[in-house]
Amino acid sequence: MTQLSLLHSLSPFSSLSRFSITPPPRFSLPSFSIRAMTSHIVGYPRIGPKRELKFALESFWEGKSSAEELKQVAADLRFSIWKQMAEVGIKYIPSNTFSYYDHVLDTTAMLGAVPPRYGWNGGEIGFDVYFSMARGNASVPAMEMTKWFDTNYHYIVPELGPDVKFSYASHKAVEEYKEAKALGLDTVPVLIGPLSYLLLSKPAKGVDKSFSLLSLVEKIIPIYKEVVAELKAAGATWIQFDEPSLVLDLEALQLQTFTNAYSELESSFSGVNILIETYFADVPIQTYKALTSLKNVAGFGFDLVRGTRTLNFLKSGFPSDKYLFAGVVDGRNIWANDLAASLCILQVLEGIVGKDKVVVSTSCSLLHTAVDLVNETKLDKEIKSWLAFAAQKVVEVNALARALVGQKDQAFFASNATSHASRRSSPRVRNENVQRAVVALKDSDHRRATSVSARLAAQQKKLNLPVLPTTTIGSFPQTIGLRKVRREYKAKKITEYDYVNAMKEEISKVVKLQEELGIDVLVHGEPERNDMVEYFGEQLSGFAFTVNGWVQSYGSRCVKPPIIYGDVSRPRAMTVFWSSTAQSMTRRPMKGMLTGPVTILNWSFVRNDQNRFTPTCATQTSTTSLIRL
């Protein structure tokens, strides 16, 4: 089977339609993957191609299913993921990238760093404590959640202080490695490294401001040693330490803490290959030097998609006895890889570090992409040919690895080249009206014609607002009834007339409520909006939408990012009808709400054929209302 036919026919998740109640059989590698090339995946989405984990989690939280049923769903998901990678031919398959909620929270559990309010008294951490930390419970709040670097994924922030008594309290990494091993697969267990874990943490409430989180490194290193020892005893030949914090501009103390931590861990690395993985940007040159000078580490992983200067660092020097895990397949976006261009980069890298030292990899975990393009049966065929979700990126990685050793799949590469040529030449990507509007922009178009004081005076004269006027952000709760009406309208089960009337009725309720409460500047509640980004994207040209392109935001929360594939324009008014309808229901001022362009950009899969900051979006009515995306 060629890589091309594999890409279009492989459906590794078919077993998830009905979850088994017995363990899957031991997996036998197909003949072509016995010769697995030096290919590697940093990490993989865990939510499932059709959000199977989400539904299993929510069923468990609502008391509709048991812990054992939840564990069975998780086991089936892991098996399907590992099976897919093995069938494609990936050599370095990750384990312990699955999580019931969040991988940073998993590390907190591994280290036994449970805040006292959760009443944990030691032992192996179970679902009760784990999910209480993630979601809170009737008596205590959840731990804080924040953005994972500059992605749209959110992690649970560890709360640490000088009195935390760390202990090895979750053996998940070892258990999942053994689980894969029992299926006939030797995986690479993935751990968040000690430096990144501490830098991603925050001081616990009440801790003295002089306390340094980095001072805890000596307390957590012994636990990391225990984990490494157990993994070695279980048969692990590689262990991956994720240290994304290395791409930050580290202070001298932070960099020294990193060096000291891995020097202390060095003795435990004997007998196992250690990979230190970085991603999301270039590693600064001083950090690069400190990283690559580490002893008893077998390989280093770099993001060569966002890391635009890393290639120059590699040219200036890379240890001859180390492996380079080259992240040339984008883990942050959903565009098909330019295989020819990536192969050229890999060949250059071979000349720098040696033919047998380059491992083809993803730029970061595929957690940040949608799962499987196979499930997009309604997506425009041309646009679909330009895309690659996580399942397809796995195929791309191995195709590049095989090409690097002289086993190039000519049909697969030719199809890829055709896809890229189609995208470059498609009139759907380039809108001449938008291009002309952008060229015509003047500096004055970025500034208001009147001063702030003049606008304030005019506003007050018209609206006569109090000194401290009251308003709300804009959206009111989306009820089950509202969602049902939108679904039925989209499915053409009700007429547009019925839909509009249902929305008007809801807006009327919202307006009346705000008037009764004495709100000065009203909002219409946004009942017609399915999502603050998707709603606008659906009315703009240059956007495409998926059916199952779900990406995990946190826990069971998933989002379906729009795809910006071309120049963006506004063919017609988007909010005027609903705002004017709402204004007709009251004498008080009605505020209009627009999702800002920066939010739309950052919540979408953006085009990668131009600089992210280039203006490519305009209305078709005037250049002065141009939106810069």
XYZ file of C-alpha atoms in Angstrom, residues 44-599:
556
model
C -1.257 13.313 19.814
C -4.827 14.587 20.480
C -6.576 12.595 23.193
C -10.169 13.840 22.904
C -11.032 11.438 20.068
C -11.967 12.056 16.415
C -15.614 12.601 17.347
C -15.049 13.799 20.926
C -15.459 10.322 22.406
C -13.515 11.253 25.562
C -15.590 14.409 26.062
C -18.845 12.472 26.101
C -17.406 9.736 28.313
C -16.115 12.309 30.820
C -19.377 14.220 30.986
C -21.339 10.999 31.366
C -19.084 10.013 34.275
C -19.310 13.440 35.926
C -23.104 13.328 35.692
C -23.163 9.889 37.343
C -24.549 8.200 34.227
C -21.566 5.868 33.779
C -18.956 4.247 36.002
C -15.249 4.863 36.417
C -14.586 1.536 34.746
C -16.604 2.568 31.698
C -14.633 5.816 31.489
C -11.354 3.900 31.731
C -12.500 1.563 28.952
C -13.179 4.496 26.615
C -9.726 5.885 27.426
C -8.033 2.524 26.820
C -9.771 2.127 23.453
C -8.704 5.622 22.428
C -5.081 4.974 23.372
C -5.063 1.661 21.527
C -6.482 3.264 18.375
C -3.880 6.036 18.461
C -0.953 3.676 18.994
C -2.297 1.280 16.364
C -2.571 4.060 13.810
C 1.016 5.206 14.322
C 2.368 1.658 14.208
C 0.481 0.864 10.996
C 1.805 3.990 9.344
C 5.335 3.030 10.387
C 6.252 5.542 13.112
C 9.292 4.344 15.033
C 9.116 6.597 18.108
C 5.477 6.417 19.244
C 4.650 8.548 22.312
C 2.817 7.280 25.384
C 1.600 9.195 28.436
C 0.383 12.000 26.155
C -3.184 10.877 26.824
C -4.883 12.667 29.710
C -8.294 12.547 31.339
C -8.119 16.314 31.749
C -4.698 17.956 31.396
C -1.088 16.774 31.132
C 0.220 19.426 33.560
C -2.347 18.271 36.112
C -1.107 14.718 35.457
C 2.391 15.870 36.415
C 1.036 17.507 39.570
C -0.563 14.162 40.419
C 2.680 12.316 39.645
C 4.539 14.589 42.062
C 1.827 14.433 44.724
C 1.607 18.235 44.767
C -2.050 18.306 45.842
C -3.171 21.530 47.575
C -4.323 20.787 51.160
C -7.904 21.943 50.526
C -8.631 18.738 48.584
C -8.131 16.586 51.662
C -5.742 14.108 50.055
C -3.997 11.926 52.633
C -1.453 10.174 50.459
C -1.494 7.053 48.331
C -2.250 6.787 44.623
C -4.318 9.746 43.433
C -7.714 8.661 42.107
C -10.453 10.285 40.060
C -12.066 11.951 43.085
C -9.031 14.073 43.974
C -7.890 14.452 40.365
C -11.178 15.841 39.080
C -11.664 17.957 42.205
C -8.376 19.708 41.420
C -9.505 20.189 37.815
C -13.149 21.166 38.350
C -13.632 21.831 42.041
C -16.441 20.271 44.040
C -19.286 21.298 46.308
C -16.949 22.516 49.047
C -13.716 23.685 47.372
C -12.890 25.573 44.164
C -10.843 24.208 41.281
C -7.231 25.122 40.713
C -6.517 28.029 38.391
C -6.450 27.463 34.652
C -4.454 29.477 32.112
C -3.157 29.389 28.539
C -0.522 26.816 27.564
C 2.091 29.225 26.152
C 0.549 31.023 23.136
C -1.870 28.243 22.188
C -5.618 28.038 22.763
C -5.153 25.060 25.075
C -5.521 25.684 28.834
C -3.675 23.861 31.603
C -4.255 23.548 35.336
C -1.704 25.727 37.138
C 0.206 23.923 39.939
C 0.083 25.677 43.350
C 3.404 25.238 45.099
C 5.010 26.457 48.288
C 7.938 25.643 50.555
C 5.816 23.262 52.638
C 4.653 21.005 49.798
C 5.556 17.400 50.576
C 6.139 15.849 47.182
C 5.642 12.120 46.731
C 5.330 9.695 43.829
C 1.522 9.615 43.805
C 0.524 8.714 40.241
C 2.129 5.900 38.245
C 0.222 6.783 35.078
C 3.338 7.149 32.891
C 4.554 3.668 33.792
C 1.092 2.113 33.587
C 0.479 3.456 30.078
C 3.902 2.316 28.917
C 3.155 -1.186 30.214
C -0.274 -1.070 28.599
C 1.284 -0.369 25.192
C 3.994 -2.953 25.815
C 1.361 -5.609 26.478
C -0.112 -4.775 23.081
C 3.237 -5.371 21.415
C 4.299 -1.732 21.110
C 7.456 -0.175 22.556
C 6.533 3.470 23.080
C 8.382 6.572 24.228
C 6.934 7.725 27.583
C 6.576 11.513 27.697
C 7.103 13.568 30.870
C 6.937 17.312 31.426
C 10.473 18.239 32.445
C 11.260 19.669 35.888
C 12.172 23.182 34.755
C 9.023 23.688 32.677
C 6.851 22.262 35.451
C 8.190 24.755 37.983
C 8.051 27.716 35.590
C 4.439 26.852 34.736
C 3.503 26.854 38.430
C 2.482 29.664 40.760
C 3.174 30.247 44.468
C 0.395 28.909 46.673
C -1.842 31.422 48.415
C -0.189 33.032 51.409
C 3.367 32.119 50.427
C 5.951 34.815 51.104
C 6.794 36.889 48.041
C 10.484 36.106 48.457
C 9.820 32.410 47.855
C 11.288 31.052 44.616
C 9.545 28.168 42.849
C 12.910 27.123 41.462
C 14.047 26.277 44.989
C 11.778 23.231 44.794
C 13.792 21.540 42.075
C 15.803 19.543 44.612
C 12.556 18.155 46.065
C 11.046 16.976 42.789
C 14.171 15.489 41.177
C 14.060 12.360 43.408
C 10.533 11.625 42.137
C 11.621 12.022 38.532
C 14.392 9.544 39.305
C 11.830 7.067 40.641
C 9.734 7.421 37.498
C 12.759 6.911 35.236
C 13.817 3.857 37.238
C 10.356 2.292 36.954
C 10.182 2.988 33.231
C 13.588 1.401 32.699
C 12.542 -1.613 34.734
C 9.420 -1.911 32.578
C 11.596 -2.017 29.461
C 11.515 1.560 28.146
C 14.396 2.277 25.765
C 13.574 5.982 25.249
C 12.044 8.603 27.578
C 10.987 12.045 26.346
C 11.233 15.106 28.600
C 9.180 18.040 27.292
C 10.839 21.355 28.152
C 8.912 23.990 26.166
C 10.024 26.679 28.638
C 13.460 26.509 27.031
C 12.157 28.654 24.155
C 11.582 31.551 26.579
C 14.191 34.183 27.337
C 15.397 32.542 30.524
C 17.173 34.417 33.277
C 20.586 33.155 34.351
C 19.164 31.473 37.470
C 16.485 29.690 35.451
C 18.990 28.384 32.930
C 21.315 27.285 35.716
C 18.415 25.477 37.404
C 17.803 23.582 34.165
C 21.448 22.569 33.873
C 21.632 21.538 37.530
C 18.409 19.524 37.308
C 19.578 17.416 34.378
C 23.044 17.047 35.842
C 21.377 15.620 38.943
C 19.196 13.342 36.821
C 22.141 12.196 34.719
C 23.014 9.184 36.851
C 19.465 7.801 36.463
C 19.676 8.056 32.666
C 22.159 5.219 32.376
C 20.696 2.398 30.297
C 17.953 4.460 28.608
C 17.947 7.008 25.781
C 16.776 10.469 26.833
C 15.147 12.942 24.453
C 14.678 16.558 25.527
C 11.957 18.103 23.392
C 11.421 21.841 22.844
C 8.715 23.544 20.794
C 6.727 26.677 19.900
C 9.735 28.837 18.977
C 13.515 29.032 18.646
C 15.604 28.078 21.633
C 17.750 31.168 22.410
C 21.413 30.675 21.551
C 22.685 30.548 25.142
C 19.999 28.025 26.038
C 20.818 26.047 22.893
C 24.440 25.809 23.992
C 23.494 24.746 27.525
C 21.012 22.197 26.201
C 23.271 20.544 23.648
C 26.157 20.354 26.119
C 24.228 18.010 28.424
C 25.801 14.609 28.923
C 23.956 11.288 28.925
C 21.179 12.739 26.753
C 20.677 10.943 23.447
C 18.677 13.477 21.459
C 17.231 16.966 21.243
C 13.979 18.020 19.588
C 13.463 21.403 17.942
C 10.515 23.189 16.351
C 11.717 23.942 12.810
C 8.385 25.470 11.766
C 8.223 28.349 14.222
C 11.900 28.127 15.077
C 13.203 30.162 12.160
C 16.747 30.624 13.509
C 17.355 27.120 14.830
C 18.823 25.912 11.548
C 21.583 28.518 11.885
C 22.264 27.347 15.440
C 22.567 23.775 14.203
C 25.001 24.847 11.513
C 27.158 26.509 14.149
C 27.508 23.249 16.044
C 25.641 20.115 17.081
C 27.057 17.178 19.075
C 28.174 14.446 16.669
C 26.974 11.665 18.979
C 23.430 13.003 19.468
C 20.164 12.540 17.557
C 18.378 15.548 16.112
C 14.583 15.250 16.259
C 13.671 17.649 13.474
C 10.167 19.138 13.866
C 9.395 19.884 10.216
C 5.697 18.916 10.192
C 3.570 21.679 11.714
C 1.801 20.617 14.914
C -0.029 23.936 15.325
C -1.885 24.271 12.035
C -3.936 22.115 9.676
C -2.269 22.742 6.306
C -0.711 19.888 4.373
C 3.046 19.854 4.674
C 5.117 20.965 1.687
C 6.891 17.627 1.447
C 9.436 18.717 -1.146
C 10.489 21.745 0.911
C 10.681 19.721 4.140
C 12.748 17.029 2.452
C 15.261 19.667 1.334
C 15.568 20.905 4.938
C 16.047 17.355 6.207
C 18.765 16.704 3.649
C 20.562 19.868 4.768
C 20.296 18.659 8.363
C 21.774 15.315 7.374
C 24.794 17.173 6.079
C 25.157 18.906 9.431
C 24.551 16.110 11.952
C 25.015 12.951 9.896
C 22.779 10.648 7.849
C 21.873 8.325 10.700
C 21.255 11.077 13.264
C 18.195 12.884 11.870
C 14.753 11.827 13.122
C 11.738 13.307 11.296
C 9.213 14.724 13.761
C 6.325 17.102 14.338
C 7.102 20.647 15.442
C 5.154 20.085 18.671
C 2.361 17.857 19.932
C -0.506 17.376 17.490
C -2.803 18.164 20.432
C -3.380 21.560 18.828
C -4.764 20.253 15.532
C -8.030 18.559 14.622
C -7.911 14.758 14.749
C -8.801 13.181 11.408
C -9.658 14.692 8.036
C -11.427 11.453 7.047
C -14.421 12.588 9.108
C -14.887 15.789 7.066
C -17.405 14.504 4.528
C -19.001 17.913 3.879
C -15.870 20.032 3.471
C -15.251 21.516 0.031
C -13.092 19.025 -1.903
C -10.544 21.553 -3.130
C -10.022 23.079 0.298
C -9.921 19.610 1.852
C -7.048 18.658 -0.472
C -4.996 21.474 1.065
C -5.380 20.174 4.630
C -3.839 17.619 6.977
C -5.202 16.889 10.451
C -3.329 14.888 13.087
C -3.938 11.490 11.466
C -2.697 12.801 8.125
C 0.326 14.511 9.678
C 1.424 11.161 11.081
C 1.474 9.833 7.509
C 3.417 12.904 6.336
C 6.072 12.386 9.003
C 6.723 8.822 7.978
C 6.608 9.651 4.258
C 9.410 12.161 4.824
C 11.386 9.685 6.911
C 11.133 7.044 4.186
C 12.090 9.537 1.488
C 15.130 10.521 3.512
C 16.490 6.979 3.292
C 15.729 6.543 -0.400
C 12.228 5.043 -0.160
C 10.333 8.024 -1.535
C 6.697 7.406 -2.410
C 6.606 9.217 -5.740
C 2.804 9.124 -6.017
C 2.357 10.598 -2.544
C 4.879 13.393 -3.191
C 3.333 14.131 -6.600
C -0.155 14.369 -5.086
C 1.201 16.681 -2.402
C 2.854 18.923 -5.021
C -0.417 19.078 -6.989
C -2.296 20.098 -3.841
C 0.139 22.933 -3.123
C 0.019 24.122 -6.730
C -3.777 24.159 -6.541
C -3.725 26.266 -3.418
C -1.189 28.753 -4.824
C -3.180 29.293 -8.017
C -6.723 29.148 -6.662
C -8.717 32.353 -7.201
C -10.481 31.521 -3.936
C -7.304 32.352 -2.021
C -6.581 35.743 -3.550
C -9.342 38.355 -3.698
C -8.316 41.236 -5.984
C -10.769 43.644 -4.337
C -9.160 43.009 -0.960
C -5.677 43.321 -2.425
C -6.506 46.698 -4.001
C -8.091 47.925 -0.768
C -4.978 47.000 1.186
C -2.680 48.747 -1.296
C -4.859 51.864 -1.157
C -4.587 52.190 2.628
C -3.129 55.450 3.924
C -1.740 56.243 7.369
C -4.764 58.455 8.000
C -7.045 55.424 7.609
C -5.694 54.117 10.906
C -6.717 57.223 12.831
C -10.103 58.759 13.675
C -10.888 62.054 11.936
C -12.115 63.631 15.183
C -10.544 63.865 18.628
C -11.601 61.761 21.594
C -13.005 64.793 23.415
C -15.144 65.739 20.417
C -16.513 62.224 20.121
C -17.281 62.050 23.838
C -19.132 65.348 23.700
C -21.196 64.228 20.720
C -21.961 60.914 22.389
C -23.107 62.547 25.604
C -25.272 65.048 23.749
C -27.056 62.234 21.925
C -27.278 59.609 24.682
C -27.336 61.729 27.871
C -25.730 58.937 29.921
C -25.034 59.173 33.680
C -21.460 59.679 34.902
C -21.055 55.927 35.471
C -23.328 54.184 32.945
C -24.081 50.482 33.333
C -23.968 47.812 30.617
C -23.020 44.169 30.127
C -20.468 42.473 27.885
C -23.144 41.346 25.469
C -24.083 37.686 25.508
C -26.831 36.186 27.642
C -27.040 32.455 28.485
C -27.716 30.157 25.534
C -30.624 27.996 26.631
C -31.373 24.480 25.429
C -34.397 25.896 23.628
C -32.322 28.456 21.733
C -29.807 25.847 20.631
C -32.640 23.604 19.469
C -34.143 26.392 17.338
C -30.752 27.084 15.704
C -30.214 23.379 15.002
C -33.656 23.003 13.484
C -33.201 26.074 11.290
C -29.810 24.863 10.094
C -31.326 21.455 9.326
C -34.170 23.209 7.462
C -36.760 21.755 9.823
C -38.238 25.202 10.461
C -38.616 28.207 8.162
C -36.565 31.388 8.296
C -39.716 33.213 9.383
C -40.131 30.928 12.396
C -36.439 31.207 13.248
C -36.415 35.021 13.135
C -39.545 35.215 15.262
C -38.014 32.894 17.867
C -34.919 35.096 18.040
C -37.012 38.268 18.271
C -38.955 36.779 21.153
C -35.730 36.016 23.021
C -34.326 39.501 22.333
C -37.532 41.055 23.629
C -37.177 39.140 26.904
C -33.565 40.259 27.281
C -34.409 43.906 26.584
C -37.290 43.886 29.065
C -35.105 42.294 31.752
C -32.374 44.929 31.357
C -34.900 47.757 31.501
C -36.366 46.331 34.695
C -32.874 46.144 36.178
C -32.137 49.751 35.241
C -29.281 49.070 32.821
C -28.302 52.228 30.900
C -26.768 50.787 27.704
C -28.536 47.623 26.592
C -27.432 44.578 24.616
C -29.590 42.210 22.591
C -28.159 39.049 24.192
C -26.805 37.502 20.971
C -29.302 34.589 20.792
C -28.592 34.139 17.074
C -24.863 33.529 17.565
C -23.535 29.975 17.773
C -20.012 31.065 18.709
C -18.299 34.425 19.003
C -15.876 33.580 16.168
C -17.746 31.032 14.067
C -20.772 33.305 13.752
C -18.754 36.012 12.032
C -16.580 33.621 10.054
C -19.660 32.073 8.480
C -20.557 35.495 7.075
C -17.099 36.352 5.762
C -15.481 35.131 2.570
C -12.145 33.324 2.893
C -13.354 31.149 5.792
C -14.124 27.416 5.808
C -15.742 25.343 8.560
C -15.487 21.716 9.545
C -17.988 19.253 10.974
C -15.622 17.301 13.243
C -12.532 19.529 13.350
C -12.631 19.623 17.143
C -9.625 20.703 19.202
C -9.388 20.375 22.975
C -9.396 23.650 24.875
C -9.404 22.099 28.358
C -10.920 19.038 29.995
C -14.016 18.091 28.014
C -14.280 21.548 26.459
C -13.603 21.467 22.707
C -13.665 24.159 20.039
C -13.992 23.912 16.276
C -11.701 26.642 14.905
C -12.605 28.217 11.566
C -10.064 27.853 8.764
C -8.882 31.098 7.158
C -7.776 29.969 3.701
C -7.840 33.199 1.693
C -8.272 36.956 1.625
C -11.177 37.880 3.888
C -13.970 40.252 3.000
C -17.469 41.090 4.217
C -19.956 40.554 1.393
C -22.900 41.929 3.380
C -23.889 43.431 6.726
C -23.499 40.924 9.553
C -25.170 42.374 12.651
C -27.230 45.373 11.509
C -30.559 43.505 11.296
C -30.389 42.107 14.822
C -29.066 45.333 16.375
C -31.716 47.487 14.680
C -34.415 45.002 15.632
C -33.308 45.200 19.261
C -33.072 49.010 19.158
C -36.675 49.191 17.912
C -37.766 47.531 21.171
C -36.415 50.227 23.511
C -35.755 53.965 23.844
C -32.471 53.295 25.633
C -29.233 53.013 23.593
C -28.582 49.524 22.215
C -24.934 48.495 21.985
C -23.632 46.520 19.005
C -21.121 43.709 19.595
C -18.412 42.592 17.200
C -15.742 39.982 17.896
C -12.434 41.752 17.300
C -10.124 40.775 14.444
C -7.260 39.752 16.720
C -9.517 37.294 18.563
